Coordinates of C-alpha atoms in Angstrom, one line a residue:
A616 CA 5.3 55.4 -82.9
S617 CA 4.5 52.9 -85.6
T618 CA 3.4 49.3 -85.8
V619 CA 4.4 45.8 -87.0
S620 CA 1.8 44.0 -89.2
I621 CA 1.4 40.9 -91.2
H622 CA 1.8 43.0 -94.4
D623 CA 5.2 44.2 -93.2
Y624 CA 6.3 40.5 -92.9
L625 CA 4.9 39.6 -96.3
E626 CA 6.8 42.5 -97.9
R627 CA 10.0 41.4 -96.3
S628 CA 9.5 37.7 -97.3
S629 CA 8.9 38.8 -100.9
G630 CA 12.4 40.4 -101.0
C631 CA 11.4 44.0 -100.3
Q632 CA 14.3 46.0 -98.8
E633 CA 12.3 49.0 -97.7
V634 CA 12.0 50.0 -94.1
P635 CA 8.7 48.5 -92.8
G636 CA 5.8 50.3 -91.0
R637 CA 2.5 51.2 -92.7
Q638 CA 1.4 54.0 -90.4
V639 CA 3.0 56.5 -88.0
T640 CA 2.3 59.0 -85.3
G641 CA 4.6 61.6 -84.0
E642 CA 5.6 65.3 -83.7
V643 CA 6.3 67.4 -86.7
Y644 CA 10.1 68.3 -86.6
S645 CA 10.2 70.5 -89.7
V646 CA 8.2 71.4 -92.8
G647 CA 9.4 71.9 -96.3
G648 CA 9.8 75.3 -97.9
K649 CA 6.9 74.6 -100.3
V650 CA 4.5 74.1 -97.4
G651 CA 2.3 77.2 -97.3
K652 CA 1.7 79.2 -94.2
R653 CA -2.0 78.5 -94.5
N654 CA -1.4 74.8 -94.3
K655 CA -3.0 73.1 -91.3
I656 CA 0.3 71.4 -90.3
H657 CA 3.0 73.2 -88.3
V658 CA 6.2 72.4 -86.5
G659 CA 5.4 70.9 -83.1
D660 CA 2.0 69.5 -84.1
R661 CA 1.1 65.9 -83.3
I662 CA 0.1 64.0 -86.4
V663 CA -0.8 60.6 -87.7
A664 CA -0.3 59.3 -91.2
L665 CA -0.7 56.3 -93.4
T666 CA 2.5 55.2 -95.1
P667 CA 1.4 52.6 -97.6
F668 CA 5.0 52.0 -98.9
G669 CA 6.5 51.5 -95.5
K670 CA 9.3 53.4 -93.8
G671 CA 7.3 54.0 -90.6
N672 CA 9.6 51.9 -88.4
A673 CA 12.1 54.8 -88.0
R674 CA 12.9 57.7 -85.7
Y675 CA 12.4 60.2 -88.5
I676 CA 10.3 59.9 -91.7
S677 CA 9.6 62.4 -94.5
I678 CA 6.0 62.4 -95.7
P679 CA 3.9 64.6 -98.0
V680 CA 2.0 67.2 -96.1
S681 CA -1.2 66.0 -97.6
S682 CA -0.7 62.6 -95.8
A683 CA -0.5 64.2 -92.3
I684 CA -3.6 64.4 -90.1
P685 CA -3.4 66.5 -87.0
I686 CA -4.5 64.9 -83.7
P687 CA -4.9 66.3 -80.1
S688 CA -1.8 66.4 -78.0
N689 CA -3.5 64.7 -75.1
I690 CA -4.1 61.4 -77.0
Q691 CA -1.7 58.7 -76.1
R692 CA 0.6 57.8 -79.1
D693 CA 0.1 54.0 -78.4
D694 CA -3.6 54.3 -78.7
A695 CA -3.5 56.8 -81.6
I696 CA -1.4 54.5 -83.8
C697 CA -4.0 51.8 -83.4
L698 CA -6.7 54.0 -84.9
V699 CA -5.0 55.0 -88.1
E700 CA -5.3 51.7 -90.0
T701 CA -6.8 49.2 -87.6
Y702 CA -9.9 51.0 -86.3
M703 CA -10.5 53.1 -89.4
S704 CA -10.5 49.9 -91.5
A705 CA -13.0 48.3 -89.1
Y706 CA -15.2 51.3 -88.8
Q707 CA -15.4 51.9 -92.5
M708 CA -15.9 48.3 -93.4
L709 CA -18.8 48.1 -91.0
N710 CA -20.2 51.2 -92.7
L711 CA -19.9 49.5 -96.1
G712 CA -22.0 46.6 -94.8
R713 CA -24.8 48.7 -93.4
K714 CA -28.4 48.7 -94.6
N715 CA -29.9 52.2 -94.8
R716 CA -27.3 53.4 -92.3
A717 CA -29.0 51.3 -89.6
P718 CA -27.0 50.0 -86.6
F719 CA -26.3 46.3 -86.4
T720 CA -28.6 45.6 -83.5
D721 CA -29.5 41.9 -83.4
A722 CA -27.8 41.4 -86.8
N723 CA -25.8 38.2 -87.5
V724 CA -22.3 39.4 -88.3
L725 CA -19.4 37.0 -89.2
I726 CA -15.8 38.2 -89.1
I727 CA -13.3 36.0 -91.0
G728 CA -10.0 36.6 -89.4
G729 CA -11.2 37.8 -86.0
S730 CA -7.8 37.6 -84.2
N731 CA -5.8 40.0 -86.2
P732 CA -5.8 43.7 -85.1
V733 CA -8.5 44.8 -87.6
G734 CA -10.5 41.7 -86.8
L735 CA -10.4 42.4 -83.1
A736 CA -11.6 46.0 -83.8
L737 CA -14.4 44.7 -86.0
V738 CA -15.5 42.4 -83.2
E739 CA -15.4 45.2 -80.6
L740 CA -17.3 47.7 -82.7
A741 CA -20.0 45.3 -83.9
L742 CA -20.6 44.0 -80.4
K743 CA -21.0 47.6 -79.2
E744 CA -23.8 48.0 -81.8
G745 CA -25.6 45.0 -80.4
A746 CA -24.7 42.6 -83.2
K747 CA -24.6 38.8 -82.7
V748 CA -21.0 38.3 -83.7
M749 CA -19.2 35.2 -84.9
A750 CA -15.5 35.3 -85.5
T751 CA -13.0 32.9 -86.9
S752 CA -9.4 32.4 -85.9
A753 CA -6.7 29.9 -85.1
K754 CA -7.7 27.9 -82.0
P755 CA -5.2 29.6 -79.5
H756 CA -7.3 32.8 -80.0
R757 CA -10.6 31.2 -79.2
A758 CA -10.7 32.0 -75.5
Y759 CA -10.0 35.7 -76.0
L760 CA -12.6 36.1 -78.7
E761 CA -15.2 34.3 -76.6
K762 CA -14.3 36.6 -73.6
M763 CA -15.0 39.6 -75.8
G764 CA -18.5 38.2 -76.4
A765 CA -18.1 36.6 -79.9
T766 CA -18.9 33.0 -80.9
W767 CA -15.8 31.3 -82.2
L768 CA -15.2 29.3 -85.3
P769 CA -12.0 27.9 -86.7
N770 CA -10.5 29.3 -89.9
K771 CA -11.9 26.4 -91.9
P772 CA -14.2 26.8 -94.9
K773 CA -16.0 23.6 -94.1
K774 CA -17.0 25.0 -90.7
I775 CA -18.0 28.3 -92.2
S776 CA -20.1 26.6 -94.8
K777 CA -22.5 25.4 -92.1
L778 CA -23.6 29.0 -91.7
R779 CA -25.1 29.0 -95.2
K780 CA -27.7 31.7 -95.7
K781 CA -27.7 32.8 -92.0
M782 CA -25.5 36.0 -91.9
D783 CA -26.6 39.6 -92.5
L784 CA -23.0 40.7 -92.9
V785 CA -19.7 38.9 -93.5
I786 CA -16.4 40.7 -93.4
D787 CA -13.6 38.6 -94.8
T788 CA -10.0 39.7 -94.2
L789 CA -8.4 36.3 -95.1
C790 CA -9.8 35.0 -98.4
L791 CA -9.6 31.4 -97.2
D792 CA -11.3 29.8 -100.2
G793 CA -11.7 32.6 -102.7
Y794 CA -14.7 34.0 -100.7
K795 CA -16.8 31.0 -101.5
S796 CA -17.9 30.0 -98.0
S797 CA -18.1 33.7 -97.0
Y798 CA -20.5 34.5 -99.8
E799 CA -22.6 31.4 -99.2
A800 CA -23.0 32.4 -95.6
L801 CA -25.0 35.4 -96.6
N802 CA -28.8 35.5 -96.3
S803 CA -30.9 36.9 -99.2
A804 CA -30.3 40.5 -98.2
G805 CA -26.8 40.0 -96.7
K806 CA -23.6 41.8 -97.7
L807 CA -20.0 40.7 -98.0
V808 CA -17.1 43.1 -97.4
C809 CA -13.6 42.0 -98.3
T810 CA -10.2 43.5 -97.9
T811 CA -8.4 44.1 -101.2
N812 CA -5.1 42.9 -99.8
P813 CA -5.7 39.7 -97.7
P814 CA -2.4 38.4 -96.2
I815 CA -1.8 35.6 -98.7
R816 CA 1.6 34.7 -100.0
D817 CA 1.9 34.1 -103.7
H818 CA 3.2 30.6 -103.3
G819 CA 1.9 27.6 -105.0
S820 CA 1.6 26.7 -108.7
I821 CA 0.6 29.1 -111.4
F822 CA -2.8 27.5 -111.4
D823 CA -3.2 28.2 -107.7
R824 CA -2.3 31.9 -108.3
M825 CA -4.7 32.1 -111.3
G826 CA -7.4 30.6 -109.2
R827 CA -7.0 33.2 -106.5
S828 CA -7.0 36.0 -109.0
W829 CA -10.2 34.6 -110.6
S830 CA -11.8 34.4 -107.1
R831 CA -11.1 38.0 -106.4
F832 CA -12.3 39.1 -109.9
N833 CA -15.5 37.0 -109.5
A834 CA -16.2 38.6 -106.1
A835 CA -15.5 42.1 -107.2
Y836 CA -17.3 42.2 -110.5
I837 CA -19.7 39.3 -110.8
L838 CA -21.2 38.5 -107.4
S839 CA -23.8 40.9 -106.1
N840 CA -23.8 42.6 -102.7
V841 CA -20.0 42.5 -102.4
S842 CA -17.7 45.4 -101.6
F843 CA -13.9 45.6 -101.4
Y844 CA -12.1 47.9 -99.0
D845 CA -8.6 49.3 -98.8
V846 CA -7.7 51.8 -96.1
H847 CA -5.1 53.6 -98.2
K848 CA -7.5 54.0 -101.2
S849 CA -10.1 55.2 -98.8
F850 CA -7.8 58.0 -97.7
Q851 CA -6.7 58.9 -101.2
D852 CA -10.3 59.0 -102.5
D853 CA -11.7 61.3 -99.8
P854 CA -9.0 62.6 -97.3
R855 CA -11.5 65.0 -95.7
M856 CA -14.0 62.3 -94.9
F857 CA -11.2 60.0 -93.7
E858 CA -9.9 62.8 -91.3
H859 CA -13.5 63.5 -90.2
E860 CA -14.2 59.9 -89.3
L861 CA -10.8 59.5 -87.6
K862 CA -11.6 62.5 -85.4
Y863 CA -14.8 60.7 -84.5
L864 CA -12.9 57.7 -83.4
L865 CA -10.5 59.8 -81.5
I866 CA -13.5 61.2 -79.5
K867 CA -14.7 57.7 -78.8
L868 CA -11.2 56.8 -77.7
R869 CA -11.0 59.9 -75.4
N870 CA -14.4 58.9 -73.9
K871 CA -13.1 55.3 -73.4
E872 CA -15.9 54.0 -75.7
I873 CA -13.3 52.0 -77.6
Q874 CA -10.3 50.2 -76.2
P875 CA -7.5 49.3 -78.6
K876 CA -5.8 46.0 -77.8
I877 CA -2.1 46.5 -77.7
S878 CA -0.2 43.3 -77.7
G879 CA 3.2 44.8 -76.9
R880 CA 5.6 47.8 -77.1
I881 CA 8.9 47.2 -78.7
S882 CA 12.0 49.2 -79.9
L883 CA 13.4 49.4 -83.4
N884 CA 15.9 46.6 -83.0
Q885 CA 13.1 44.2 -82.0
V886 CA 11.1 44.6 -85.2
P887 CA 12.5 41.5 -86.9
K888 CA 11.6 39.3 -83.9
A889 CA 8.2 40.8 -83.8
Q890 CA 7.7 40.1 -87.5
K891 CA 8.4 36.4 -86.8
L892 CA 5.8 36.4 -84.1
V893 CA 3.3 38.0 -86.4
E894 CA 4.1 35.4 -89.1
Q895 CA 3.1 32.7 -86.6
G896 CA -0.1 34.5 -85.7
L897 CA 0.8 34.7 -82.1
P898 CA 0.3 38.4 -81.0
N899 CA -3.0 39.1 -79.5
G900 CA -3.5 42.7 -80.7
T901 CA -1.4 45.5 -82.2
I902 CA 2.4 45.6 -81.8
V903 CA 3.5 49.2 -81.3
V904 CA 7.0 50.3 -82.2
L905 CA 8.5 53.0 -80.0
P906 CA 11.5 54.3 -82.0
W907 CA 13.2 56.1 -79.1
G908 CA 13.0 53.0 -76.9
K909 CA 16.2 51.4 -75.5
L910 CA 18.1 49.5 -78.1
D911 CA 19.2 46.4 -76.2
P912 CA 20.1 43.6 -78.6
T913 CA 19.6 40.9 -75.9
Q914 CA 16.1 42.2 -74.9
D915 CA 13.2 39.9 -75.5
V916 CA 10.1 41.1 -77.4
P917 CA 7.6 41.9 -74.7
V918 CA 4.5 40.8 -76.6
D919 CA 1.3 39.5 -75.1
H920 CA 0.5 36.5 -77.2
V921 CA -1.7 33.4 -77.0
H922 CA -0.4 29.9 -76.3

């Protein structure tokens, strides 16, 4: 199994011809001759892996053995694929925003981009720690976020600016205004955590692009109490810790302490249609690609989306 994400769409719209899919889960079909017998990965094992350069939306994929993380055979593939990037990103970004490793009980937490898969996971995990969560999204996602227990705000910097100096933690996955309103929402001891690859197209004038580049540089190197996060870099920097924390999330999944929101399950030929839905911001959760599903060219994309 694999997924369809906004980053797959952005890669395609930029002219990239690679097969999309930034994470995979499946069964090991074969191992290369240079893979030692002492290696932890063997034929028949269930594994998950990040594939930062795509190629996950396929029936077979070749990956470095160092990228493969073994998982229990009794974990549903649909749920497992949601953990690799979505929940790991949410869990580790929350950890970046902690103060002295304390839980977020009664903390004011703002999620910029609360309706995308990572945003939904952030809302869920923060609420389970007892945080008072506010989340931004397009208006069609308002009811679902409020049903989860979050306070809704639109994706508009002017609205976010009304939270000036009120938030203990802001996690920004969108970079709506160069992190200006996100940073201003922090109280004196607050922290801002940003994704290093927000879903922004490089359209606009050269001055617009220069402005966005400056905003990211300013947030990364000049402003205080700001951290940047990239799930692929996290795995590369410390694969052992990444695997350890993923196993922790797998235990929480097995114990039904977390509940990934799956928007729909599609086959390979439905990926282009699903990317168009993602472009419009319609899916409410993760779109899971099942590569061995029936390839019916007339079949609709069965995606649970908001109206």
